[in-house]
Short mmCIF file of C-alpha atoms and ligand atoms in Angstrom, two decimals:
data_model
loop_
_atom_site.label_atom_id
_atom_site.label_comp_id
_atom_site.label_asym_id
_atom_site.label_seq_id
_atom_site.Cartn_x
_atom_site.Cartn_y
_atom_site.Cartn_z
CA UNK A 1155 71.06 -41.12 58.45
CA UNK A 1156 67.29 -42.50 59.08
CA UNK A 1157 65.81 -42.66 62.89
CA UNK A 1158 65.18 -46.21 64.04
CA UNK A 1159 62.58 -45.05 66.14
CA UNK A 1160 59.04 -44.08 64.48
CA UNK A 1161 58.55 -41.20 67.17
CA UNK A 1162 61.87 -39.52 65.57
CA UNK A 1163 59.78 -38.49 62.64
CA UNK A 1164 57.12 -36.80 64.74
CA UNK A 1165 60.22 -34.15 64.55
CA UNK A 1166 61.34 -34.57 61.87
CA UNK A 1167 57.98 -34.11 60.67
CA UNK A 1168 57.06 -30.85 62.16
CA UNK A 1169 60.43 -29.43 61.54
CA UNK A 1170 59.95 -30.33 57.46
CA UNK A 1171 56.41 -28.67 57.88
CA UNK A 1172 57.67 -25.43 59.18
CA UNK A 1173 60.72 -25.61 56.90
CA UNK A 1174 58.34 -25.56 53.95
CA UNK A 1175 55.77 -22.54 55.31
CA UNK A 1176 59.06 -20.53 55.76
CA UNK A 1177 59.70 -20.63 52.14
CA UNK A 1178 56.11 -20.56 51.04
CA UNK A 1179 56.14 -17.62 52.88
CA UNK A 1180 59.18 -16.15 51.05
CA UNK A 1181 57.86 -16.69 47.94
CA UNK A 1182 54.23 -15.38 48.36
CA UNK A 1183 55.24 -12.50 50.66
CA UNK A 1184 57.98 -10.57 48.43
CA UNK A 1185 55.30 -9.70 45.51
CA UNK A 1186 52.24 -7.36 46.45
CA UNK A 1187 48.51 -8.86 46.25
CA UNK A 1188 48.61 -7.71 42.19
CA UNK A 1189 51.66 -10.54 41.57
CA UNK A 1190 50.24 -12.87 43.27
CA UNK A 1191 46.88 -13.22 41.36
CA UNK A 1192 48.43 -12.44 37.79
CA UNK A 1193 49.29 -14.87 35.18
CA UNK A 1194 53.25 -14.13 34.78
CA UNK A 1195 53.59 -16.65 32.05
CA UNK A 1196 50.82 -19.18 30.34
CA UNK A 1197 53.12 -22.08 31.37
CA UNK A 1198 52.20 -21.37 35.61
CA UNK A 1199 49.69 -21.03 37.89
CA UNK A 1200 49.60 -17.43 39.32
CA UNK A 1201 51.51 -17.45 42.49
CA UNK A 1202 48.36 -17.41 44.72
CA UNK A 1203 46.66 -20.83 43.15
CA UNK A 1204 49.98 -22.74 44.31
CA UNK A 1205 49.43 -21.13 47.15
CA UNK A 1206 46.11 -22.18 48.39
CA UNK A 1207 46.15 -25.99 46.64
CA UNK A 1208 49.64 -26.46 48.80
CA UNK A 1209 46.62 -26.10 52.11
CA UNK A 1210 43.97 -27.81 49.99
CA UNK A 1211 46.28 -31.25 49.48
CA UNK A 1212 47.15 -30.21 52.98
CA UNK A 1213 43.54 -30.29 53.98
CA UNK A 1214 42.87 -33.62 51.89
CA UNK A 1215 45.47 -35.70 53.43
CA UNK A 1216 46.24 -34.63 57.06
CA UNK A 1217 42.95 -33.34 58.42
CA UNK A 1218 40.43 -35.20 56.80
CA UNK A 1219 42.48 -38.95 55.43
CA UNK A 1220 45.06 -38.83 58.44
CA UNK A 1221 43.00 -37.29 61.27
CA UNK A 1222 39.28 -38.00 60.14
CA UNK A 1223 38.17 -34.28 60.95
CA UNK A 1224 35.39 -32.75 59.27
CA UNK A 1225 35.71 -30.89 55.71
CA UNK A 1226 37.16 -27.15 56.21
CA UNK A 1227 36.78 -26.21 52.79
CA UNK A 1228 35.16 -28.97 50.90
CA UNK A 1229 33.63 -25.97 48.37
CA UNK A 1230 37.25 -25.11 47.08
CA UNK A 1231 38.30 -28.71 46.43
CA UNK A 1232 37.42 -28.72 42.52
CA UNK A 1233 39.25 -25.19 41.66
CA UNK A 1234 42.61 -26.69 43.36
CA UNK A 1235 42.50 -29.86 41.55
CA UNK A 1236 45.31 -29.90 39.05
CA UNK A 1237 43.93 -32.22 36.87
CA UNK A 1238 40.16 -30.35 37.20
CA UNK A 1239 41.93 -26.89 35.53
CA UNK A 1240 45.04 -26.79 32.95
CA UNK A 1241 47.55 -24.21 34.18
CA UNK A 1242 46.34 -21.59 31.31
CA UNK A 1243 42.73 -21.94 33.06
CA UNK A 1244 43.43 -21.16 36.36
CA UNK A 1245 43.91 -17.34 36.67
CA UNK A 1246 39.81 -17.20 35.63
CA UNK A 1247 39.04 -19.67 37.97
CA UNK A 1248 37.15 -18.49 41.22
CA UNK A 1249 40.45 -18.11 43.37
CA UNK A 1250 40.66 -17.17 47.09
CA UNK A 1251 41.91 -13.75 46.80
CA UNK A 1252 45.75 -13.70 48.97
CA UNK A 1253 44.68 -12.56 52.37
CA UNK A 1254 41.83 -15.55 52.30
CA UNK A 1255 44.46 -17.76 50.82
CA UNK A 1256 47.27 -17.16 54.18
CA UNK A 1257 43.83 -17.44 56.02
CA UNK A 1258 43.09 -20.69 55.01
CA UNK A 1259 46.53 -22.46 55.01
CA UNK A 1260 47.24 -21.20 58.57
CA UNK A 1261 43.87 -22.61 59.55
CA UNK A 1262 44.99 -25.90 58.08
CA UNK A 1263 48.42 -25.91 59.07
CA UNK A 1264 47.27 -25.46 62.93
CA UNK A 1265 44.98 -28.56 62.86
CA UNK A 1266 47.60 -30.43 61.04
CA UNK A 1267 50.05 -30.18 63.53
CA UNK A 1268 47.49 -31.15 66.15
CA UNK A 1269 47.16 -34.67 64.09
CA UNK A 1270 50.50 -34.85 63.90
CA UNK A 1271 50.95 -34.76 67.61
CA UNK A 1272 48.12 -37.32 67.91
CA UNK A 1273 49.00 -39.61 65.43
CA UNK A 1274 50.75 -43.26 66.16
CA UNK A 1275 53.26 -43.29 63.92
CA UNK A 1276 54.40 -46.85 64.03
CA UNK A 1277 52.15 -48.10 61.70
CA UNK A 1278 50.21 -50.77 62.87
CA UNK A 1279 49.34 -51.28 59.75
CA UNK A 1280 48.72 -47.91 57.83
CA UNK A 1281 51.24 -47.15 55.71
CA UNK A 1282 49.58 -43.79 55.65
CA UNK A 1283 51.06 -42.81 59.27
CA UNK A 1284 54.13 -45.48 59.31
CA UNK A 1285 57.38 -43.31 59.59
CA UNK A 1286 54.94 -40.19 59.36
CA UNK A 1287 54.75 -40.95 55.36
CA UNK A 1288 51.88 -38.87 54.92
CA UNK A 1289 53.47 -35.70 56.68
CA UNK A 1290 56.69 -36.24 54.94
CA UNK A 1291 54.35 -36.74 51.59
CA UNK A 1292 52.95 -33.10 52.23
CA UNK A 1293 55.58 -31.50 53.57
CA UNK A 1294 57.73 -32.49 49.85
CA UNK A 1295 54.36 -31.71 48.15
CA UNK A 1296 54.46 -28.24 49.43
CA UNK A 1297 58.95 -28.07 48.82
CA UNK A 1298 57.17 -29.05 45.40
CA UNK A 1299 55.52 -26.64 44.32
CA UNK A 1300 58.07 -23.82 46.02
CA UNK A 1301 60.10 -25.10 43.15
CA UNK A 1302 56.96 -24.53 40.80
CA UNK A 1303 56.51 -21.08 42.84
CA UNK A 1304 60.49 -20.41 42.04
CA UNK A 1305 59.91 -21.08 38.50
CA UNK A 1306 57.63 -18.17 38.03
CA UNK A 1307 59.38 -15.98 39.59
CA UNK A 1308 62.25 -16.35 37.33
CA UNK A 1309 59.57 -16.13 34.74
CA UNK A 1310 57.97 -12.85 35.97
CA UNK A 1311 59.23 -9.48 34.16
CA UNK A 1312 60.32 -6.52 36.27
CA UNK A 1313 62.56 -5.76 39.15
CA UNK A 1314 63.88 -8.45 41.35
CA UNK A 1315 62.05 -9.89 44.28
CA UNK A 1316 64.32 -12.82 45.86
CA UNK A 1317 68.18 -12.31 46.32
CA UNK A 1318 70.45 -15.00 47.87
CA UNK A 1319 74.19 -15.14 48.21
CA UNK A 1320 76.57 -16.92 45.69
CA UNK A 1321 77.27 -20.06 46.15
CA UNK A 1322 80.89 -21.25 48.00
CA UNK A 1323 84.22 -20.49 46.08
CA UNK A 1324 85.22 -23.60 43.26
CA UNK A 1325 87.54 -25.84 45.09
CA UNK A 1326 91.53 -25.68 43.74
CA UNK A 1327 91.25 -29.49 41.97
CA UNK A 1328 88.00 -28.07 39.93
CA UNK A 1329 89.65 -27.23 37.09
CA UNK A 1330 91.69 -30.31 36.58
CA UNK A 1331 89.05 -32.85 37.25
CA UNK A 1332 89.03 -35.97 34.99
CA UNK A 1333 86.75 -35.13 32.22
CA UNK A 1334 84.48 -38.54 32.59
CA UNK A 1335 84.25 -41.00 35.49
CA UNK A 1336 84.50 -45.42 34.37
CA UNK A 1337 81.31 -47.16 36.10
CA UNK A 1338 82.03 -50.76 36.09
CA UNK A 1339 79.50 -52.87 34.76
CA UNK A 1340 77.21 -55.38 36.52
CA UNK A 1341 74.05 -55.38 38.50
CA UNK A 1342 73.21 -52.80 41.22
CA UNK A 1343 70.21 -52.14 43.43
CA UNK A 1344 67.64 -49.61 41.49
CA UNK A 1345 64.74 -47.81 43.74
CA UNK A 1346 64.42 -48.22 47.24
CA UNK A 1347 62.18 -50.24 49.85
CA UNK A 1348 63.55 -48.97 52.73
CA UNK A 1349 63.33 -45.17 52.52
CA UNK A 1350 60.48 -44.02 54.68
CA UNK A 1351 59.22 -40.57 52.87
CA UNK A 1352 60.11 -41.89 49.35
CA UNK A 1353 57.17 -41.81 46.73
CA UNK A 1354 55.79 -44.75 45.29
CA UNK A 1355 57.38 -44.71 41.93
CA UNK A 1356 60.67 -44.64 43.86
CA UNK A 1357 59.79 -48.06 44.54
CA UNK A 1358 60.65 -51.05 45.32
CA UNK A 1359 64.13 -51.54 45.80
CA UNK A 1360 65.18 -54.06 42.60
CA UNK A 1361 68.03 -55.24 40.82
CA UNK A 1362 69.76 -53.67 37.68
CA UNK A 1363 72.31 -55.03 35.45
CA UNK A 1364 74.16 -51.84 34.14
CA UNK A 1365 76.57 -52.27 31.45
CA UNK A 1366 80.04 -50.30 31.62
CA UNK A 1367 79.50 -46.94 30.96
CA UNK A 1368 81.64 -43.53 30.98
CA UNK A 1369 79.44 -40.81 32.74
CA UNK A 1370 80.99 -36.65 32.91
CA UNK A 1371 82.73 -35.96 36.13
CA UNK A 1372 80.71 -32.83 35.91
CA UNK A 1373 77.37 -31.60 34.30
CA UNK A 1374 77.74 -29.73 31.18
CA UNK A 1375 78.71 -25.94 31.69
CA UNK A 1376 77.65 -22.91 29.52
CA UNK A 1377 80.87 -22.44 27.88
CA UNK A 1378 80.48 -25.82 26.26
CA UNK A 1379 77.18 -25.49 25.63
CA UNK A 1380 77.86 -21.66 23.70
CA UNK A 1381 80.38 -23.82 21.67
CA UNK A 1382 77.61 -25.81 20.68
CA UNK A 1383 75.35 -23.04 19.78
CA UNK A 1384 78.10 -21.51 17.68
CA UNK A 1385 79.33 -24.44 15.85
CA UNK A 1386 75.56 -24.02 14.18
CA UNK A 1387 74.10 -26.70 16.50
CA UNK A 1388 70.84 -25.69 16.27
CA UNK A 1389 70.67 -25.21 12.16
CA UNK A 1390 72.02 -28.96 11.75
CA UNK A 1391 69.35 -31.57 11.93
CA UNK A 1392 71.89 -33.47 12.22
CA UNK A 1393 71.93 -33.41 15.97
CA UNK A 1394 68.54 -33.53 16.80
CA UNK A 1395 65.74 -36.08 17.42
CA UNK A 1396 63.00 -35.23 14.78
CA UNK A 1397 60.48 -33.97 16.86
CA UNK A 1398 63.08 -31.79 18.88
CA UNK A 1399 63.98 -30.67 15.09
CA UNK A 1400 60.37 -30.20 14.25
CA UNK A 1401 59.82 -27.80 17.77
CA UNK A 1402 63.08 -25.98 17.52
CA UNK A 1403 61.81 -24.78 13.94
CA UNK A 1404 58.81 -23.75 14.85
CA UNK A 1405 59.48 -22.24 17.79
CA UNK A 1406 62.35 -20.67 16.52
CA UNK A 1407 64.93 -21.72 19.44
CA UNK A 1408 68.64 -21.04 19.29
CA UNK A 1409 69.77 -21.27 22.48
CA UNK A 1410 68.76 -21.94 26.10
CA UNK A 1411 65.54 -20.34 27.46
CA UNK A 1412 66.36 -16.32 29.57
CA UNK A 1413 69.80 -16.34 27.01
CA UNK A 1414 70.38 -13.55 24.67
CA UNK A 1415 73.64 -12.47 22.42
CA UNK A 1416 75.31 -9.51 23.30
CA UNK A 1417 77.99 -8.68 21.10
CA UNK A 1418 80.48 -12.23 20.74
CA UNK A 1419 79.07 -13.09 24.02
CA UNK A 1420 75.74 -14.05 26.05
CA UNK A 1421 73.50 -12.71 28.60
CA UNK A 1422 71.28 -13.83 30.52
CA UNK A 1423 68.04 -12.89 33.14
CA UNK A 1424 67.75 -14.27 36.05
CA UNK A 1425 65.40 -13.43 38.92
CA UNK A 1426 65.11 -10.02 37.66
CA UNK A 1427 68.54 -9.64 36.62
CA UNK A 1428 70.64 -9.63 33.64
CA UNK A 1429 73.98 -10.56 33.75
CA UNK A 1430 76.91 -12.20 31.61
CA UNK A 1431 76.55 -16.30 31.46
CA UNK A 1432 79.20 -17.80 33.37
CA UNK A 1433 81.28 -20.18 31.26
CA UNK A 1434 82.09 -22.41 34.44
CA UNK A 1435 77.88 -22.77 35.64
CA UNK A 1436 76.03 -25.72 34.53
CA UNK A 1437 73.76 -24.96 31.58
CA UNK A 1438 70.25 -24.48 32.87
CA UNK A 1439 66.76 -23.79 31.10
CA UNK A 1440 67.25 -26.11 28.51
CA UNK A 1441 64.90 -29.03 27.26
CA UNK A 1442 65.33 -32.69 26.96
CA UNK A 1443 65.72 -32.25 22.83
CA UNK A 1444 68.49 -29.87 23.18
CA UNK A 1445 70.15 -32.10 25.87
CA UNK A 1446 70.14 -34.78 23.33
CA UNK A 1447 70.98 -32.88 20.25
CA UNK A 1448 73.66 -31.56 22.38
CA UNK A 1449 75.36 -34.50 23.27
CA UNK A 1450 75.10 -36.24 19.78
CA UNK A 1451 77.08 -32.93 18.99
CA UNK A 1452 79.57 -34.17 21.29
CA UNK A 1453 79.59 -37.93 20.17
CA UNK A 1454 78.03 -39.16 23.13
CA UNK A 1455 74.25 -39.21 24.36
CA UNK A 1456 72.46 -39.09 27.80
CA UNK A 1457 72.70 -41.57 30.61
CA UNK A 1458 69.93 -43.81 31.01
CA UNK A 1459 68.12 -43.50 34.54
CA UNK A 1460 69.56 -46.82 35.41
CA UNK A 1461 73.24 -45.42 34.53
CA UNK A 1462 72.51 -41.85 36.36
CA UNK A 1463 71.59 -43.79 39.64
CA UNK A 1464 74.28 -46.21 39.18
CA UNK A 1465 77.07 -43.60 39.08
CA UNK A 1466 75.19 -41.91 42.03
CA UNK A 1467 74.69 -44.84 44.63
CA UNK A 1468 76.40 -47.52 43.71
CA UNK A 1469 79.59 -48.20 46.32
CA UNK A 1470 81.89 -50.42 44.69
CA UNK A 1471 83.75 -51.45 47.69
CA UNK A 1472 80.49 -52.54 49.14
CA UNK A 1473 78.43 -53.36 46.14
CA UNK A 1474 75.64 -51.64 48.37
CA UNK A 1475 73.86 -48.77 47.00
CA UNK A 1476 73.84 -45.46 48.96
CA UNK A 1477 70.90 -43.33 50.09
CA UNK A 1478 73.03 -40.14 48.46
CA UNK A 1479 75.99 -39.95 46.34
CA UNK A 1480 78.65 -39.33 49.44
CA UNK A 1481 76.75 -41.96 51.75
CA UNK A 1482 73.92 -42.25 53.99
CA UNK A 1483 73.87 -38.97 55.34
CA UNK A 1484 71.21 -36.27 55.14
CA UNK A 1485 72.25 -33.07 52.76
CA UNK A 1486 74.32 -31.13 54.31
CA UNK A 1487 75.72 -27.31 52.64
CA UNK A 1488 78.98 -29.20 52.00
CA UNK A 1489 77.31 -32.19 50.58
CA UNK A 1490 75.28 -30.23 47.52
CA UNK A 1491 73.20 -26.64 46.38
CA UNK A 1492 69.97 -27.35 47.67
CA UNK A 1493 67.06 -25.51 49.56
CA UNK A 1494 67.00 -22.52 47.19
CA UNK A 1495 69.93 -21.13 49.47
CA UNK A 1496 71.61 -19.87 46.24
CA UNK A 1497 69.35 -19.12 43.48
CA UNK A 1498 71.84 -20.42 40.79
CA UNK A 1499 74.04 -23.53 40.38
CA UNK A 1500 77.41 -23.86 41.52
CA UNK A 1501 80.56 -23.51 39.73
CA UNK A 1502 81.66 -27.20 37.93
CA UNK A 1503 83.86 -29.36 40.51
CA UNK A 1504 82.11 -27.48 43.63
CA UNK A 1505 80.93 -29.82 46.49
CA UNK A 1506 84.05 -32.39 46.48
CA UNK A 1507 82.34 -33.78 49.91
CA UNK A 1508 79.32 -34.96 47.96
CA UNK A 1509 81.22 -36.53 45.36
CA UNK A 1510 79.95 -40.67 45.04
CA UNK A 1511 82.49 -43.45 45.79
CA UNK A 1512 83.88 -43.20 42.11
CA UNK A 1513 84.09 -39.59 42.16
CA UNK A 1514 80.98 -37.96 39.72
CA UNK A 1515 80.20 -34.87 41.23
CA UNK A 1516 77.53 -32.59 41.69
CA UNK A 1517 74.53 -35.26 40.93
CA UNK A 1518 72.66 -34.14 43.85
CA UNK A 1519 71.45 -29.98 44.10
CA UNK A 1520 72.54 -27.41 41.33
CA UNK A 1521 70.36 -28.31 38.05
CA UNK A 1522 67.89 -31.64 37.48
CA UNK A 1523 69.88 -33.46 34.95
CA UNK A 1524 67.42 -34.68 32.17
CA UNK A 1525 68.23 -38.95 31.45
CA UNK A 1526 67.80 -40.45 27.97
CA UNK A 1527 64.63 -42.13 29.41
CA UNK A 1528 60.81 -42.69 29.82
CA UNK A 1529 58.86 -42.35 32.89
CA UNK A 1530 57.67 -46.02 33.63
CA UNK A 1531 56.99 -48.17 36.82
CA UNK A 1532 59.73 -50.25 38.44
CA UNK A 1533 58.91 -54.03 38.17
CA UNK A 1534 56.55 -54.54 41.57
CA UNK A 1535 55.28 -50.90 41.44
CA UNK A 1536 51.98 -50.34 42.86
CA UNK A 1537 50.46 -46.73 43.24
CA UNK A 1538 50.50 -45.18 46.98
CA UNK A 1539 48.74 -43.34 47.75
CA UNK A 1540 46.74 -42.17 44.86
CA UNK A 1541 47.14 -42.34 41.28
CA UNK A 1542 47.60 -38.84 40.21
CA UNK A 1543 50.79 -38.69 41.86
CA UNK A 1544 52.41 -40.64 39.26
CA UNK A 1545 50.84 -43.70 38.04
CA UNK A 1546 48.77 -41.31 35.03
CA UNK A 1547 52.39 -39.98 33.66
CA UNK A 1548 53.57 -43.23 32.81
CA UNK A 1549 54.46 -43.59 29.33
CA UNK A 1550 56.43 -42.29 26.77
CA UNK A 1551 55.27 -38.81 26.77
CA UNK A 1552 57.34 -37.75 29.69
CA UNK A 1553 61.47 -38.12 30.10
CA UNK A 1554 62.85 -38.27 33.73
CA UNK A 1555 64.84 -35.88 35.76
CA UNK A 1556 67.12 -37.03 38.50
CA UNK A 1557 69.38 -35.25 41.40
CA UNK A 1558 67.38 -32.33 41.98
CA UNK A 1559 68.34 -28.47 41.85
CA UNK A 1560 69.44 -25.54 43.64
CA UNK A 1561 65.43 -24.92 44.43
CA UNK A 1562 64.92 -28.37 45.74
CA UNK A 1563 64.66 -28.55 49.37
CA UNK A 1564 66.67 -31.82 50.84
CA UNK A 1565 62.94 -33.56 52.12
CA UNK A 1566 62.04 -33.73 48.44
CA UNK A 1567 65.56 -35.19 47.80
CA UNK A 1568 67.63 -38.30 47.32
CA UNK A 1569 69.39 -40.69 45.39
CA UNK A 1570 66.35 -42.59 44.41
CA UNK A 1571 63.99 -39.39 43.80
CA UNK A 1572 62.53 -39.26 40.03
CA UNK A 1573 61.06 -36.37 38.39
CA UNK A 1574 59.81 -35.90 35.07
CA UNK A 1575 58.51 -33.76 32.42
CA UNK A 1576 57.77 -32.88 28.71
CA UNK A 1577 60.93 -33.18 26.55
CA UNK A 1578 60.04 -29.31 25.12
CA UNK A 1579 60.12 -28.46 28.76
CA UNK A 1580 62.68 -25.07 29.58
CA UNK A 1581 61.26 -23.25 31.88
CA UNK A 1582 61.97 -26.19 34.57
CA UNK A 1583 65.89 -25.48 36.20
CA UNK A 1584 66.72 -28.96 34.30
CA UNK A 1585 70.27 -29.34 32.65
CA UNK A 1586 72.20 -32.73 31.73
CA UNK A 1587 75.81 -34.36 31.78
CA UNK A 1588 76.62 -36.88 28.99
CA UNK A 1589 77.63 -40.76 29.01
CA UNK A 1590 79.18 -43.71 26.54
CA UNK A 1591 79.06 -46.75 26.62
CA UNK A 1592 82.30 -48.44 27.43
CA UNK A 1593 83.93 -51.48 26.17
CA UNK A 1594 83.35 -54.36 28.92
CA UNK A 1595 86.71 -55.52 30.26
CA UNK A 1596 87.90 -58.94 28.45
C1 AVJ B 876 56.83 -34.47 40.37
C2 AVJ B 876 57.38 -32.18 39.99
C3 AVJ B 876 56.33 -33.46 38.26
O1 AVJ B 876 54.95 -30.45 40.05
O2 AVJ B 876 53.82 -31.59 38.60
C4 AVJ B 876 52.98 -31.42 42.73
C5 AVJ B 876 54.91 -32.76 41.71
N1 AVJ B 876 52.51 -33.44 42.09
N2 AVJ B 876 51.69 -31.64 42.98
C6 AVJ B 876 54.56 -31.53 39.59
C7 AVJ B 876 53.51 -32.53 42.17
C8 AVJ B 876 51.38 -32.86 42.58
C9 AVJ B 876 55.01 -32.85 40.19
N3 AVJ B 876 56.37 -33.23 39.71
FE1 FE B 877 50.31 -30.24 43.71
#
């Protein structure tokens, strides 16, 4: 649960900091100088621009917003601007080279713990400092782009850099799970006021009315998305939104991103490695079209965001909604897959402990589960603090994510967290569950 103290975040604080750096280290330090400036796939930044914007936002908002020092590095501000250079630019952009980039974010990180340990962090009136917000802001920025960084390295061709153990055993009642969970209808509380490190389009806290809905128990699993794939799913426009049809064509797509056929069966790479696709996984590396066509295949269709955060916080005995889907807790290993501890989801039915009140499981950890909707700003949303974080994506270009994934570390996840991206979006460790909508009781 959340300190009621302010000072409890100076720790909390430092230890997210240093929790980050560790995997940034990880990730940057298991390639040789070569990887880390090359371009593994148009799509990503090579592995040593991520690298040097995580000091450069670093820079921006703890030394010089936070703790009013002088510039380090004003010169490199424009080449680590994301919206200054388009992923495909950056590899021909004037990049520190890798030793200059650990050079500069250990320079940065020093000085920003020194503001850290000098900053008041009850406020008194800056919402910059209240609760720490800005070193929890950085310290998810940088969990962030470890995700991005974890992306192309599953992207990257050749031998495999990262190992991790497999996730726990599937508990005993996995397999005979209800298929879909009832969420009784009526209004819940949407978004949060209260969280201290949550992003501004997380808020405010506001009410929903949801209607009843059936959501799975489970997110869909490669076995049932194979059956999809060979009932003909993607040769039936049938199934598919017409731009999802129109991309599919083109691109010539026929079945989840890193799959191939091998004989009556499937294969797939991951992190360097090729192996059969579990049936019992969640489907990963799919996009928000083939999450739809899928489950109009099925007869049923995504959950709205409303309806994915209903079934994940709302406590019917209570009526309250919870920070996470088992309660109020911080993740925990027995809550969910997080923190890139296993590079792969977990079974279907693993994590009974962070089941919500009604029983959905795995909506936290494992794979971002793409919602039927658009990115837009709750009612009262104002952008904090600036407006590149998320205010310019609102629309109805992008579709949201919600619940995070194996590669998301817990600071940069809860209940109310929203991420979002392209609907042709694969190479993102996104899969889905489906809903209906259910008859209102008489
Ligand atoms: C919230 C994951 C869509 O990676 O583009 C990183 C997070 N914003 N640096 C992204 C982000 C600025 C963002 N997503
Ligand atoms: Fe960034």
């Amino acid at each position: 649960s959340l300190p009621a103290d302010p000072e409890a975040f100076r720790q909390r604080a430092a230890d997210a900091l240093v929790r980050a750096r560790e995997r940034t280290g990880l990730l940057t330090g298991c390639v040789d100088g070569p990887e880390l400036t090359a371009q593994h796939s148009p799509l990503m930044s090579p592995l040593v621009w991520d690298l040097a914007h995580i000091g450069n936002q670093e820079e921006q908002w703890l030394l010089r917003a936070v703790g009013r020092r002088d510039a380090l590095r004003p010169d490199i501000d424009k080449v680590y601007d994301a919206f200054e250079h388009p992923r495909a630019e950056r590899p021909s952009l004037p990049l520190l080279p890798p030793e200059e980039a650990r050079g500069y974010v250990a320079a940065v990180r020093e000085r920003a713990l020194d503001v850290l340990a000098d900053t008041a962090l009850d406020g008194g009136g800056d919402a910059l400092t209240e609760s720490g917000f800005a070193f929890g802001m950085i310290a998810q920025h940088e969990q962030q782009h470890d995700e991005t960084m974890l992306i192309t390295h599953q992207l990257r061709r050749g031998p495999a850099a990262l190992t991790a153990p497999a996730p726990p055993p599937v508990p005993a009642d996995a397999a005979t799970l209800p298929a879909e969970v009832l969420v009784p209808g009526g209004p819940f509380t949407m978004g949060t006021s209260a969280e201290p490190w949550s992003l501004d389009n997380e808020r405010p806290a506001h009410e929903r009315d949801v209607a009843a809905f059936a959501i799975d128990t489970v997110p869909v699993g490669n076995g049932a998305y194979a059956r999809f794939v060979e009932d003909g799913g993607y040769d039936d426009p049938r199934w598919w939104a017409p731009a999802g049809w129109a991309y599919i064509r083109e691109h010539r797509l026929a079945a989840p991103l890193f799959w191939r056929r091998e004989g009556s069966g499937w294969l797939r790479r991951r992190f360097g490695v090729v192996e059969p696709v579990p049936e019992d996984e969640p489907v990963l590396h799919v996009s928000w079209y083939e999450a739809d066509a899928y489950a109009r295949w099925a007869g049923r269709r995504l959950p709205t965001e409303a309806e994915w955060e209903k079934a994940a916080r709302h406590d019917p005995a209570t009526g309250r909604s919870l920070r996470f889907p088992w309660g109020d807790a911080d993740p925990g290993p027995e809550h969910a897959n997080l923190g890139q501890r296993h590079l792969r989801p977990a079974p279907l039915g693993s994590f009974p402990r962070g089941a919500s009140p009604l029983g959905v499981r795995q909506l936290v950890g494992d794979v971002w589960e793409w919602t039927a909707s658009d990115f837009l700003p709750y009612p009262g949303f104002s952008a904090f603090p600036y407006r590149e974080y998320s205010e310019v994506f609102f629309g109805d270009a992008h579709k949201v994510l919600r619940g995070g994934s194996f590669a998301v570390d817990p600071v940069a996840c809860r209940g109310t967290f929203r991420n979002w991206d392209l609907p042709v979006r694969r190479q993102i460790f996104a899969g889905f569950r489906t809903a209906r909508s259910a008859p209102e009781a008489a």
